[in-house]
XYZ file of C-alpha atoms in Angstrom:
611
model
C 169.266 90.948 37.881
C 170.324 88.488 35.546
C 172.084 90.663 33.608
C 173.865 91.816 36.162
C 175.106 88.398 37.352
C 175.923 88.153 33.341
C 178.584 90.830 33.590
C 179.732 89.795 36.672
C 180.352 86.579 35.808
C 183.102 88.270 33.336
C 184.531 90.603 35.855
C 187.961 90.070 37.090
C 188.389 88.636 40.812
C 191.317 91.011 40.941
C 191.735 94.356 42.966
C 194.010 97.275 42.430
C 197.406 96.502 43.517
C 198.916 98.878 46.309
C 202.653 99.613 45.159
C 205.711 98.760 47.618
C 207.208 102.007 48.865
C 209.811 103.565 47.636
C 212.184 105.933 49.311
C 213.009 109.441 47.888
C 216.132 108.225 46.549
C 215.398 105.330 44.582
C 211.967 107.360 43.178
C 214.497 110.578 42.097
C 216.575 107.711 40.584
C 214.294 106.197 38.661
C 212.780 109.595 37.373
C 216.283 110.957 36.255
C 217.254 107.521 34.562
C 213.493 107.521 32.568
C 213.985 111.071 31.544
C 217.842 111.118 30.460
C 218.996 107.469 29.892
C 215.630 105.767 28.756
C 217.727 104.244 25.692
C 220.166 102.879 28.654
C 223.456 103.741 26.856
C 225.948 102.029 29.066
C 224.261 98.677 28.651
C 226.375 96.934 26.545
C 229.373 97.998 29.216
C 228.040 96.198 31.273
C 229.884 92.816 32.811
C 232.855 93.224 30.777
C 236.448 93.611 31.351
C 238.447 97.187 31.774
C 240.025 96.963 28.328
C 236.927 95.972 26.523
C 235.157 98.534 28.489
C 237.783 100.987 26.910
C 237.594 100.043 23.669
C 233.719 100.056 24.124
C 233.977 103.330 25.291
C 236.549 104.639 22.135
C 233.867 103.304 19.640
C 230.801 104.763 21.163
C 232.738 107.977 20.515
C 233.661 107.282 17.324
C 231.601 104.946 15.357
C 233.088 104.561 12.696
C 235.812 102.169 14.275
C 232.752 99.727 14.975
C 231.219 99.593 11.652
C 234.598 100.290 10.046
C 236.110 96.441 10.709
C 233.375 95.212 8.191
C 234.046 97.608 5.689
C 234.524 96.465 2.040
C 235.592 97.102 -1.390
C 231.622 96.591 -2.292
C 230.476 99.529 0.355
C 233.259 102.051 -0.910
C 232.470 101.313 -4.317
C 228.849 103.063 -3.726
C 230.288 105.158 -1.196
C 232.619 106.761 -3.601
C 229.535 107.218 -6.586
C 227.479 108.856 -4.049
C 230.592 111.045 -1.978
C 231.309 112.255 -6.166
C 227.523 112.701 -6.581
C 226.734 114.980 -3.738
C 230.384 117.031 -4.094
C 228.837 118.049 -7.826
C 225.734 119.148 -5.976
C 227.185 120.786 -2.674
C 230.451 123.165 -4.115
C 228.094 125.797 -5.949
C 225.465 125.239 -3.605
C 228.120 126.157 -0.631
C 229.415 129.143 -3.015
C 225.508 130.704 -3.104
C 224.264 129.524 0.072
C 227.580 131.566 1.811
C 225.784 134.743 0.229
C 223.100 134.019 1.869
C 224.992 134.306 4.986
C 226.749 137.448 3.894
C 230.311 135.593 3.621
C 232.762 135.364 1.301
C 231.970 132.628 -1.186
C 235.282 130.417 0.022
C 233.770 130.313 3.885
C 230.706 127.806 2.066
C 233.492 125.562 0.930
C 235.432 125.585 4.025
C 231.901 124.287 6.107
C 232.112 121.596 3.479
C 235.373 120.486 4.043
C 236.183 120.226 7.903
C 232.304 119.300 9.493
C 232.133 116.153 7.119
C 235.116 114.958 8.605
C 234.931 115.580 11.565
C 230.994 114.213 11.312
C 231.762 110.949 9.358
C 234.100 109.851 12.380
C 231.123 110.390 15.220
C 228.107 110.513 13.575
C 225.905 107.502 14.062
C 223.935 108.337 10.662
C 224.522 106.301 7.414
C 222.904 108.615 4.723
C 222.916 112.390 6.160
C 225.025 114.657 3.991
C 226.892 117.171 6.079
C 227.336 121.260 4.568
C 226.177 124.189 4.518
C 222.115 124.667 4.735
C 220.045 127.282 2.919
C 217.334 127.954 6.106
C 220.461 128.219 8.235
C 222.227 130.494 5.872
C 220.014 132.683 6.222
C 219.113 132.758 9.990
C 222.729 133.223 10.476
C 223.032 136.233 7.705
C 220.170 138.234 9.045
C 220.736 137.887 13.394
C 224.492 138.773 12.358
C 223.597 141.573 10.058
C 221.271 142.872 12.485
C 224.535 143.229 14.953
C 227.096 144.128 12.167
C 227.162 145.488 8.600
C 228.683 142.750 7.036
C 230.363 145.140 4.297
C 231.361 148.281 6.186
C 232.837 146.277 8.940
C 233.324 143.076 7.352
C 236.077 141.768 9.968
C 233.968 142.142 13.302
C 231.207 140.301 10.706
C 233.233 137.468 9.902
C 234.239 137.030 13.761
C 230.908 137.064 15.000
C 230.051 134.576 12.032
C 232.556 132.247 13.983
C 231.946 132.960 17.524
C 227.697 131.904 16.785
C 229.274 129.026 15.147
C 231.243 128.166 18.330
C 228.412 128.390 20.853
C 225.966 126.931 18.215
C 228.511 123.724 18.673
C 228.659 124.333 22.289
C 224.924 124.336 22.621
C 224.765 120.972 20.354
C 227.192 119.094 22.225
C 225.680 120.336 25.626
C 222.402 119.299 24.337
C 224.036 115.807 23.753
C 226.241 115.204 26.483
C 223.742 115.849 29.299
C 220.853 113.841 27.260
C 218.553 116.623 26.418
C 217.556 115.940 23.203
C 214.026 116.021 23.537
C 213.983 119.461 24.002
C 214.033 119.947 20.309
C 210.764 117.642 20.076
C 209.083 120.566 21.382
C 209.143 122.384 18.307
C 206.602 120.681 16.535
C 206.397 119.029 12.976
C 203.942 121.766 11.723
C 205.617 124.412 13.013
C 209.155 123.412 11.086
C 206.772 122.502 7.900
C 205.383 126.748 8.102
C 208.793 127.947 9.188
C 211.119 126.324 6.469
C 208.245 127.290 4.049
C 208.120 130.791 4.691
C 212.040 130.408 4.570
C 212.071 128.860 1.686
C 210.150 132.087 -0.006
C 212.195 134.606 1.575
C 215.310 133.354 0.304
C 213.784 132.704 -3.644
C 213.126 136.312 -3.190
C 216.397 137.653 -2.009
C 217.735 135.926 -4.744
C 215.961 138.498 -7.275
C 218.513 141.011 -6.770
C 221.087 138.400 -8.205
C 218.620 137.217 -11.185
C 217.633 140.310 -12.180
C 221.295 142.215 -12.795
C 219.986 144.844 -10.205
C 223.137 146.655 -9.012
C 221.813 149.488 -6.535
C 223.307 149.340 -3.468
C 220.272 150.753 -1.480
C 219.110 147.295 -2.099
C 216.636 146.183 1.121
C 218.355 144.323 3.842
C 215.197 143.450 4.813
C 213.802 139.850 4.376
C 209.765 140.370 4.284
C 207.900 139.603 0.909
C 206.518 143.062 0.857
C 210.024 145.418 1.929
C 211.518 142.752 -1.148
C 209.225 143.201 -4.304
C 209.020 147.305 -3.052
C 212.935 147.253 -3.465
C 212.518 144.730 -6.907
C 210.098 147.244 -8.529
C 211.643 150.483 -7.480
C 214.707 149.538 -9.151
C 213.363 148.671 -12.394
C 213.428 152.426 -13.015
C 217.740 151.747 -12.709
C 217.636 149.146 -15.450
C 217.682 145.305 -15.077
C 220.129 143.062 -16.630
C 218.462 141.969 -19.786
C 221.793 139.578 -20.331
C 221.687 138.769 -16.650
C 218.042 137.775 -16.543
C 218.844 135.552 -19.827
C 221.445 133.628 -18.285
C 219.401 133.168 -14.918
C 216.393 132.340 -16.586
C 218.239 129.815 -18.970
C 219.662 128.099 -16.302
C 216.502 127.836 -13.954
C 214.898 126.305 -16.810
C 217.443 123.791 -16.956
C 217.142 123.269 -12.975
C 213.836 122.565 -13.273
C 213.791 120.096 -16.173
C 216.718 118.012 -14.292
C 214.808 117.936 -11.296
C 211.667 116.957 -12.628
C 213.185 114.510 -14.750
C 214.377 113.131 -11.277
C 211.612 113.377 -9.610
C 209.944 111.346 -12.623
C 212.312 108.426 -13.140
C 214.388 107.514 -9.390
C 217.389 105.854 -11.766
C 218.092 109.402 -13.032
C 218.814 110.823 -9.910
C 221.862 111.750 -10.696
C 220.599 114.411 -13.547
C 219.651 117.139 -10.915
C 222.582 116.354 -8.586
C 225.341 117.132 -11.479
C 223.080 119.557 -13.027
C 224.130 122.207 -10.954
C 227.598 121.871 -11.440
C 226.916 121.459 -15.542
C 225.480 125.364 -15.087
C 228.142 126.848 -13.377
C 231.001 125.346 -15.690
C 228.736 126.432 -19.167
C 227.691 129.819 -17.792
C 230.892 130.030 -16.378
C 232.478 129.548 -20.193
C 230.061 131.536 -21.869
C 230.934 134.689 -20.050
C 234.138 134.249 -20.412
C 234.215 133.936 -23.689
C 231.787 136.394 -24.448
C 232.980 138.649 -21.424
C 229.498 139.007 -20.204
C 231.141 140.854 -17.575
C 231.627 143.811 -19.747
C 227.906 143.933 -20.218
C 226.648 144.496 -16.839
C 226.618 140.825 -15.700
C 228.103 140.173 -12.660
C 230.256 137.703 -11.294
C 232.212 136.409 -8.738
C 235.159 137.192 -9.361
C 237.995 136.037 -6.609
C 237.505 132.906 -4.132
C 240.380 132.563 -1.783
C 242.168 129.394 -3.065
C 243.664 126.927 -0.403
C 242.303 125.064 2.708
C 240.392 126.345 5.652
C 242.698 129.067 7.799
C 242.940 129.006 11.523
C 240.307 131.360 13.010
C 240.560 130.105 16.574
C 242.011 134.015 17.650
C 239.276 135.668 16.100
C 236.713 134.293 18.154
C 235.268 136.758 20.818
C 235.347 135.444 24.254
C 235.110 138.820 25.757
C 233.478 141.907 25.271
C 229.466 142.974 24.374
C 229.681 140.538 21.068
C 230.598 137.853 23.408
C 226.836 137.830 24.419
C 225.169 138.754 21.013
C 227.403 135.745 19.571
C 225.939 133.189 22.284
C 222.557 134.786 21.519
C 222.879 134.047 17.590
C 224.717 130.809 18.289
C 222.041 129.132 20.441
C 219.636 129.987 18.508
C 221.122 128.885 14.970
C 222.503 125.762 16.749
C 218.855 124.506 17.982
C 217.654 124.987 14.158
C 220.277 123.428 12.530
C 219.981 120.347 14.903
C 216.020 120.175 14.228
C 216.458 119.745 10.871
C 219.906 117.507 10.976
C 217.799 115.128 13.339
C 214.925 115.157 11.449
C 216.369 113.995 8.306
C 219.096 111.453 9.703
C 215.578 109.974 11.633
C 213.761 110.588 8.061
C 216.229 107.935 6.441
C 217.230 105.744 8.907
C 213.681 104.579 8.896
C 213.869 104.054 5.581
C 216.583 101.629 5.498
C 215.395 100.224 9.131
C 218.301 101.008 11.335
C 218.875 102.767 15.027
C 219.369 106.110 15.098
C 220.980 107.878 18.257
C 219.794 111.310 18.824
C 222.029 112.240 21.506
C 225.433 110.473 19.943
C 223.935 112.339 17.178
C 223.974 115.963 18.906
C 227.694 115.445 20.345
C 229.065 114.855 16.693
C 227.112 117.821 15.363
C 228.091 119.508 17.817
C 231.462 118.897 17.966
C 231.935 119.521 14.131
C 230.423 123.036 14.202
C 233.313 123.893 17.102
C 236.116 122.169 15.578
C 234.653 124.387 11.976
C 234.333 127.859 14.222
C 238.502 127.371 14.775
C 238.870 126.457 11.408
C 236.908 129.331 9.281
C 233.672 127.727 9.074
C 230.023 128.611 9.688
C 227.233 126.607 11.193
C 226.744 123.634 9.116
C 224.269 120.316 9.571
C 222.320 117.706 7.412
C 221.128 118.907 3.811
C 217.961 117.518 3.173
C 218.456 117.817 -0.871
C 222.205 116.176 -0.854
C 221.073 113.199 2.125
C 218.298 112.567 -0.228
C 221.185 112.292 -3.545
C 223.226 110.517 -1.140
C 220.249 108.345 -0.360
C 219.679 107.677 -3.934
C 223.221 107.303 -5.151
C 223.401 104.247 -3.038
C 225.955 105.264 0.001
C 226.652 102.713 2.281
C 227.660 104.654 4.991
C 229.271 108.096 6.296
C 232.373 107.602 4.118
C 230.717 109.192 1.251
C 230.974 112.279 3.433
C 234.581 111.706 3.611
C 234.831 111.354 -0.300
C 232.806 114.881 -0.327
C 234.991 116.585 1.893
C 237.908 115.170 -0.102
C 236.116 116.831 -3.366
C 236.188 119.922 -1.889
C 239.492 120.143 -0.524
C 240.584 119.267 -4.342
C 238.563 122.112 -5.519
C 239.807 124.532 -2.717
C 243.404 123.977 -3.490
C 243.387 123.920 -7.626
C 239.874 125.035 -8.911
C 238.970 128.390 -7.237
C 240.430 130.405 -9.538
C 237.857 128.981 -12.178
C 234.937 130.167 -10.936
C 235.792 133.670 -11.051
C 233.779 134.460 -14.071
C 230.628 132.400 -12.869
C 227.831 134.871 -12.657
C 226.014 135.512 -9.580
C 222.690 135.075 -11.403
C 223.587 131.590 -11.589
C 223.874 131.039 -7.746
C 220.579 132.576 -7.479
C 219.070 129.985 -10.026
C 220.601 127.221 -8.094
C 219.577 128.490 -4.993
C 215.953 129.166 -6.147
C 215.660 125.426 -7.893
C 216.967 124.012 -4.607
C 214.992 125.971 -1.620
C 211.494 124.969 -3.744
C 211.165 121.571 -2.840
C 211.355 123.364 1.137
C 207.577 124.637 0.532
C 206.071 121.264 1.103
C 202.372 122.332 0.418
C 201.280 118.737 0.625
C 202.558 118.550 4.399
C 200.657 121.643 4.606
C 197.106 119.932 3.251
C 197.555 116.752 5.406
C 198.710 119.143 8.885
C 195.212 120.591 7.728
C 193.186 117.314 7.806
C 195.066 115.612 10.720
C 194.803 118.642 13.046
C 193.496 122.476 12.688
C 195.290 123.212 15.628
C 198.985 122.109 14.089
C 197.255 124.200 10.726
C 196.979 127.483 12.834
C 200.791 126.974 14.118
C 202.488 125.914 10.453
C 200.383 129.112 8.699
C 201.775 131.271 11.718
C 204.715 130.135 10.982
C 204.958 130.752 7.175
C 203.211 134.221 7.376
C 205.698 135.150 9.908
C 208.441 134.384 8.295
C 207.177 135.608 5.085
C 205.754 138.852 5.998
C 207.810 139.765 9.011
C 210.949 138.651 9.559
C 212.898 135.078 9.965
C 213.560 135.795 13.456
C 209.383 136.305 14.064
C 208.035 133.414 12.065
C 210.662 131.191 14.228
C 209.492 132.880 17.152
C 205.672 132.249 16.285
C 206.690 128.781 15.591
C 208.196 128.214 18.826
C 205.074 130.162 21.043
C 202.750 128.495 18.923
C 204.484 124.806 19.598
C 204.530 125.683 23.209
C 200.878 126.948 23.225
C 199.627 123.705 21.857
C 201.804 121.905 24.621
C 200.382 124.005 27.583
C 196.801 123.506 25.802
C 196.946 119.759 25.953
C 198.558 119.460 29.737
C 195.801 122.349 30.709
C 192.880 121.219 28.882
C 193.157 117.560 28.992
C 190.417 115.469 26.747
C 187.702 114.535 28.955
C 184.901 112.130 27.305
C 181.501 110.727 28.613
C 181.695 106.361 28.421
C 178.416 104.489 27.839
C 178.520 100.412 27.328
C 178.603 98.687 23.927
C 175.353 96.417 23.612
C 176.169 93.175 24.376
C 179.813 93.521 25.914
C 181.281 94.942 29.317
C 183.257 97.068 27.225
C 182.737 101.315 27.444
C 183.462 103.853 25.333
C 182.899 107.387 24.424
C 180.025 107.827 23.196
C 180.155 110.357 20.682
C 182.678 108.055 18.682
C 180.087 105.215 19.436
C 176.207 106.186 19.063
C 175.485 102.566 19.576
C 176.692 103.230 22.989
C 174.025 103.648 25.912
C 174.309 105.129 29.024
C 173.877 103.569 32.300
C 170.870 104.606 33.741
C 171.583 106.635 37.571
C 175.501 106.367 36.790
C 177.627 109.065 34.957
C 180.844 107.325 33.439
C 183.923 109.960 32.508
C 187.205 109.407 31.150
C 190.122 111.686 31.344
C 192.531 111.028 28.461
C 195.721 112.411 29.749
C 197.189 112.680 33.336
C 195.879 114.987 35.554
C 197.918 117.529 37.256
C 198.090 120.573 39.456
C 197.359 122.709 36.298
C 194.349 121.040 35.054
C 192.895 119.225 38.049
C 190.749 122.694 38.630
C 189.585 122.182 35.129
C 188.437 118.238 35.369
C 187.016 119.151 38.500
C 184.630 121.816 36.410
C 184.373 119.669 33.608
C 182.583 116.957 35.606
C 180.682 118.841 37.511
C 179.168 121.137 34.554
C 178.245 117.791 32.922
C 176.444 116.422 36.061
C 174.550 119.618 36.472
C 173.508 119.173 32.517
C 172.335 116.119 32.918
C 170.604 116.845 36.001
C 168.946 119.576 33.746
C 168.045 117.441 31.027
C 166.423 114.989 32.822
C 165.214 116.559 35.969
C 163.256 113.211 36.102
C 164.433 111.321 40.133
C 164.110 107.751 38.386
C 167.016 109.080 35.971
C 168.586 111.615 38.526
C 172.949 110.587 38.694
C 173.694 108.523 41.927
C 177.202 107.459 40.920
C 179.725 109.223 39.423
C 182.604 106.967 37.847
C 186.142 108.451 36.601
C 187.591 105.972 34.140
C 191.301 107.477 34.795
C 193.335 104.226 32.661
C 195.599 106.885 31.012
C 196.611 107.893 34.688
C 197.182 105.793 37.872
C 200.602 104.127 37.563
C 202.454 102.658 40.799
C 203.651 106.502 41.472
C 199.826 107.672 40.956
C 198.498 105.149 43.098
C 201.053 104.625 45.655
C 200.248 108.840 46.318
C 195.959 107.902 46.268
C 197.331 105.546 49.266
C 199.558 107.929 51.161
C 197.467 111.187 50.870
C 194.329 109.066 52.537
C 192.492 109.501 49.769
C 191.710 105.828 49.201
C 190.469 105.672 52.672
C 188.106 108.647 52.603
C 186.084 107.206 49.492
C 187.119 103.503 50.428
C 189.326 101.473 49.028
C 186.181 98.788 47.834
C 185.272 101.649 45.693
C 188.543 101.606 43.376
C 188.326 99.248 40.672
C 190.642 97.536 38.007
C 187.943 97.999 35.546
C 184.683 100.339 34.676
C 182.424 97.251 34.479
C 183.117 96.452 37.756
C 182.297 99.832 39.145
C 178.987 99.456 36.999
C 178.568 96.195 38.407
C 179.174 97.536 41.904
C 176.623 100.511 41.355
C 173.715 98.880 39.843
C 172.424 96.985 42.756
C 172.388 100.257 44.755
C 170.758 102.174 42.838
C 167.440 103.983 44.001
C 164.830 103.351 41.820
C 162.302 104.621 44.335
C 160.310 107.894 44.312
């Protein structure tokens, strides 16, 4: 007895508060506002005038006219380093990386010309570098070339390439304007660790044909490891390149040294960023002085000098590729903004700023549409170039402008210079850069965080990797969703016991100093409880009461109370429905409690300790 005036004495006088009612309305209201505007956007609109509401409402737009008026000669001056920086790294990137998506090597540069632009004036990110992506490269290449030969009927290709681009903007935008960006949380961390893995391997392999001199034109469309090396090995039989493989390897050598020595010492970031560039104008040199060409090497011969082309009338907007475009488009979109997302959030919590995923999805968005009129393919944030932007010290998204500017120099003068660069040196770029996407060390700590997220990143990398991109991202997405459905299904249900000495109770497998209280059975549930797992708490409990009553079998120890810690659960909308559904008045409302050690301390002094 005196221990149980002990913990009463510490008990709180205070009962569970009944909510005021709400009407349907105001409920519905507060539900839609929680869900879409939790971030309240329009709060800084409010109690000011009309004009200052419309300038308000021009800069929330376009954000660079807020953070433009304290622009200075000190931000541009690392602005303009890092806009030069990434430009060396991004133009023969965007020339290999448009192979990938079976395009003519121009339609890389275009997508690094117009989207930065158009990105640098609405997007709310000071660091992301906007261009043309390898992972999305090569989504885009294979659903289109599933559709269309891309070099029997190149034209229908190259309009589909722009119609997916269009509805991958459309989709964006949508996503952004209605607030529906957490959609793309679903897709879980693992899963984009296993898919851009497997990605990341499919592409180094496709990039064999280009290293290796192999000129057969049976060459496998196909993207799976094992379809690949088959087609790799068969050919050898035709002859490799010996002068091909020399170059490539030569220059992936030299990659890899710049990008360790990177890696190795953060000053000399700027070693792998220009590296790339250094490779194409040497190799580019040495073959044509040496006319490598002659030889069996190949090259690229002609880029289409000039700016980006209208291609607003080549857009399908009827007709069956109408559909297969929105298909592709939707799909590409929704990967290009997981990753663009994920790396603006990536940095802007490095350098401790606010970053607006929805403003975010409107500007991505609305770049990829203005690019599908203006002859480019989908493009987003490059994890390699942010992270050279990062490093060359931009101060915000004019470096993107200084890019773009880059490239439209190049597009109107330079083109014809690359025509002797050998393709074998876009695959060596393209292989040095997709490596640091197989982030095995993600992969080890996925594996001791969670076994579950394990299963769905591995899915996703042997998918990719053995199947087919379209399958591994398709695993990745079931396997995301799966986990969800798990969790809301099969909630986390724990038996509590009491810490010596304190009123405080907790599982007590995590605590073994916790004991039991003798007659009373004490569960938690650790997530909400809903239609679709209230069958299986219901089970859960009552399996556990008939073990115990096993176990013990002993009357003195027998359960007389059960007690559902449900903390994780009964908000005003939880318990204002206990209330209304008369379920507070059929157990009685004396027998709800603010705390478990006042249900304990309500319990013990009934408890039957007679035979």
């Amino acid at each position: 007895m005196e221990k149980n005036k002990m913990d009463e004495g510490n008990l709180s006088p205070y009962k569970v508060a009944i909510p005021p009612k709400q009407n349907l309305f105001k409920e519905f209201q507060y539900t839609v506002k929680e869900t879409l505007f939790a971030d309240d956007p329009l709060r800084s609109f409010k109690d000011q005038t009309k004009s200052r509401k419309l300038l308000l409402g021009i800069e929330f737009i376009f954000p660079i006219l807020n953070w433009g008026r304290s622009y200075n000669l000190k931000k541009f001056r690392g602005d303009i380093i890092a806009g030069l920086t990434i430009a060396s790294l991004c133009i023969p990137q965007d020339i290999g990386y448009s192979k990938l998506a079976h395009l003519a090597p121009q339609y890389g540069l275009y997508s690094s010309f117009v989207p930065p632009l158009i990105y640098a004036f609405m997007g709310s990110s000071r660091d992301i570098a906007i261009g043309p992506v390898a992972v999305v490269s090569l989504l885009l290449g294979t659903l289109l070339s599933n559709e269309i030969d891309p070099v029997t009927h190149a034209a229908e290709y190259q309009r589909l390439a722009f119609t997916a681009t269009f509805f991958a903007g459309i989709t964006q935008a949508t996503l952004g304007v209605f607030r529906l960006g957490f959609l793309i949380d679903f897709l879980s961390h693992a899963a984009i660790v296993g898919f851009m893995g497997g990605a990341a391997i499919t592409i180094a392999l496709q990039q064999l044909k280009g290293f290796l001199g192999i000129k057969t034109k049976n060459f496998t469309t196909k993207t799976d490891i094992v379809n690949v090396l088959r087609a790799v090995f068969s050919s050898a039989e035709h002859g490799w390149n010996w002068q091909t493989i020399l170059i490539g390897a030569s220059i992936l050598s030299f990659l890899l040294v710049a990008k360790f020595i990177g890696k190795k010492n953060k000053k000399l970031f700027w070693v792998p960023a220009i590296a790339p560039l250094i490779s194409v104008v040497l190799s580019t040199f040495f073959v044509f002085i040496t006319r490598a060409d002659k030889q069996g090497v190949e090259i690229v011969n002609h880029i289409e000098k000039g700016i980006n082309p209208s291609s607003v009338h080549k857009i399908y907007f009827t007709g069956d590729y109408l559909g297969k475009g929105f298909k592709i488009g939707v799909t590409a979109g929704m990967i290009a903004l997981t990753e663009a997302i994920a790396i603006g959030r990536t940095f802007a919590s490095m350098k401790d700023y606010q970053l607006d995923g929805n403003r975010e999805m409107v500007a991505l968005g609305t770049m990829n549409v203005v690019g599908s009129i203006t002859s480019c393919y989908v493009a987003t944030g490059s994890f390699s170039r942010s992270a050279v932007n990062y490093m060359a010290g931009c101060q915000t998204a004019v470096s993107n402008i200084v890019m773009s500017v880059v490239v439209f120099l190049t597009l109107q003068f330079i083109t014809p210079l690359f025509k002797y660069t050998p393709n074998a040196i876009l695959a060596s770029i393209i292989i040095s850069a997709v490596i640091s996407l197989v982030d095995y060390q993600a992969a080890i700590l996925i594996w001791k965080i969670d076994k579950f997220d394990f299963v769905a990143c591995m899915g996703a990398f042997f998918g990719v990797v053995f199947v087919s991109v379209e399958i591994g991202l398709l695993i990745a997405v079931s396997i995301s969703f799966a986990k969800i459905l798990l969790q809301v299904t099969r909630p986390r249900t724990a038996i509590l016991g009491k810490i010596p000495r304190t009123t405080v109770y907790r599982n007590i497998q995590q605590y073994p100093e916790a004991s039991k209280v003798p007659g009373v059975m004490i569960v938690r549930v650790d997530s909400a409880i809903y239609f679709s797992n209230s069958n299986y708490v219901k089970e859960r409990i009552l399996r556990w009461l008939t073990d115990e009553e096993a176990v013990k079998g002993d009357y003195h120890a027998r359960i007389q109370f059960l007690i559902v810690e449900m903390s994780p659960n009964p908000g005003s909308a939880v318990t204002d429905k206990l209330y209304t559904s008369n379920f507070a008045n059929i157990i009685g409302e004396d027998k709800i409690f603010l705390t478990v050690a006042e249900a304990v301390a309500y319990c013990s002094p009934k408890l039957d300790v007679n035979p």
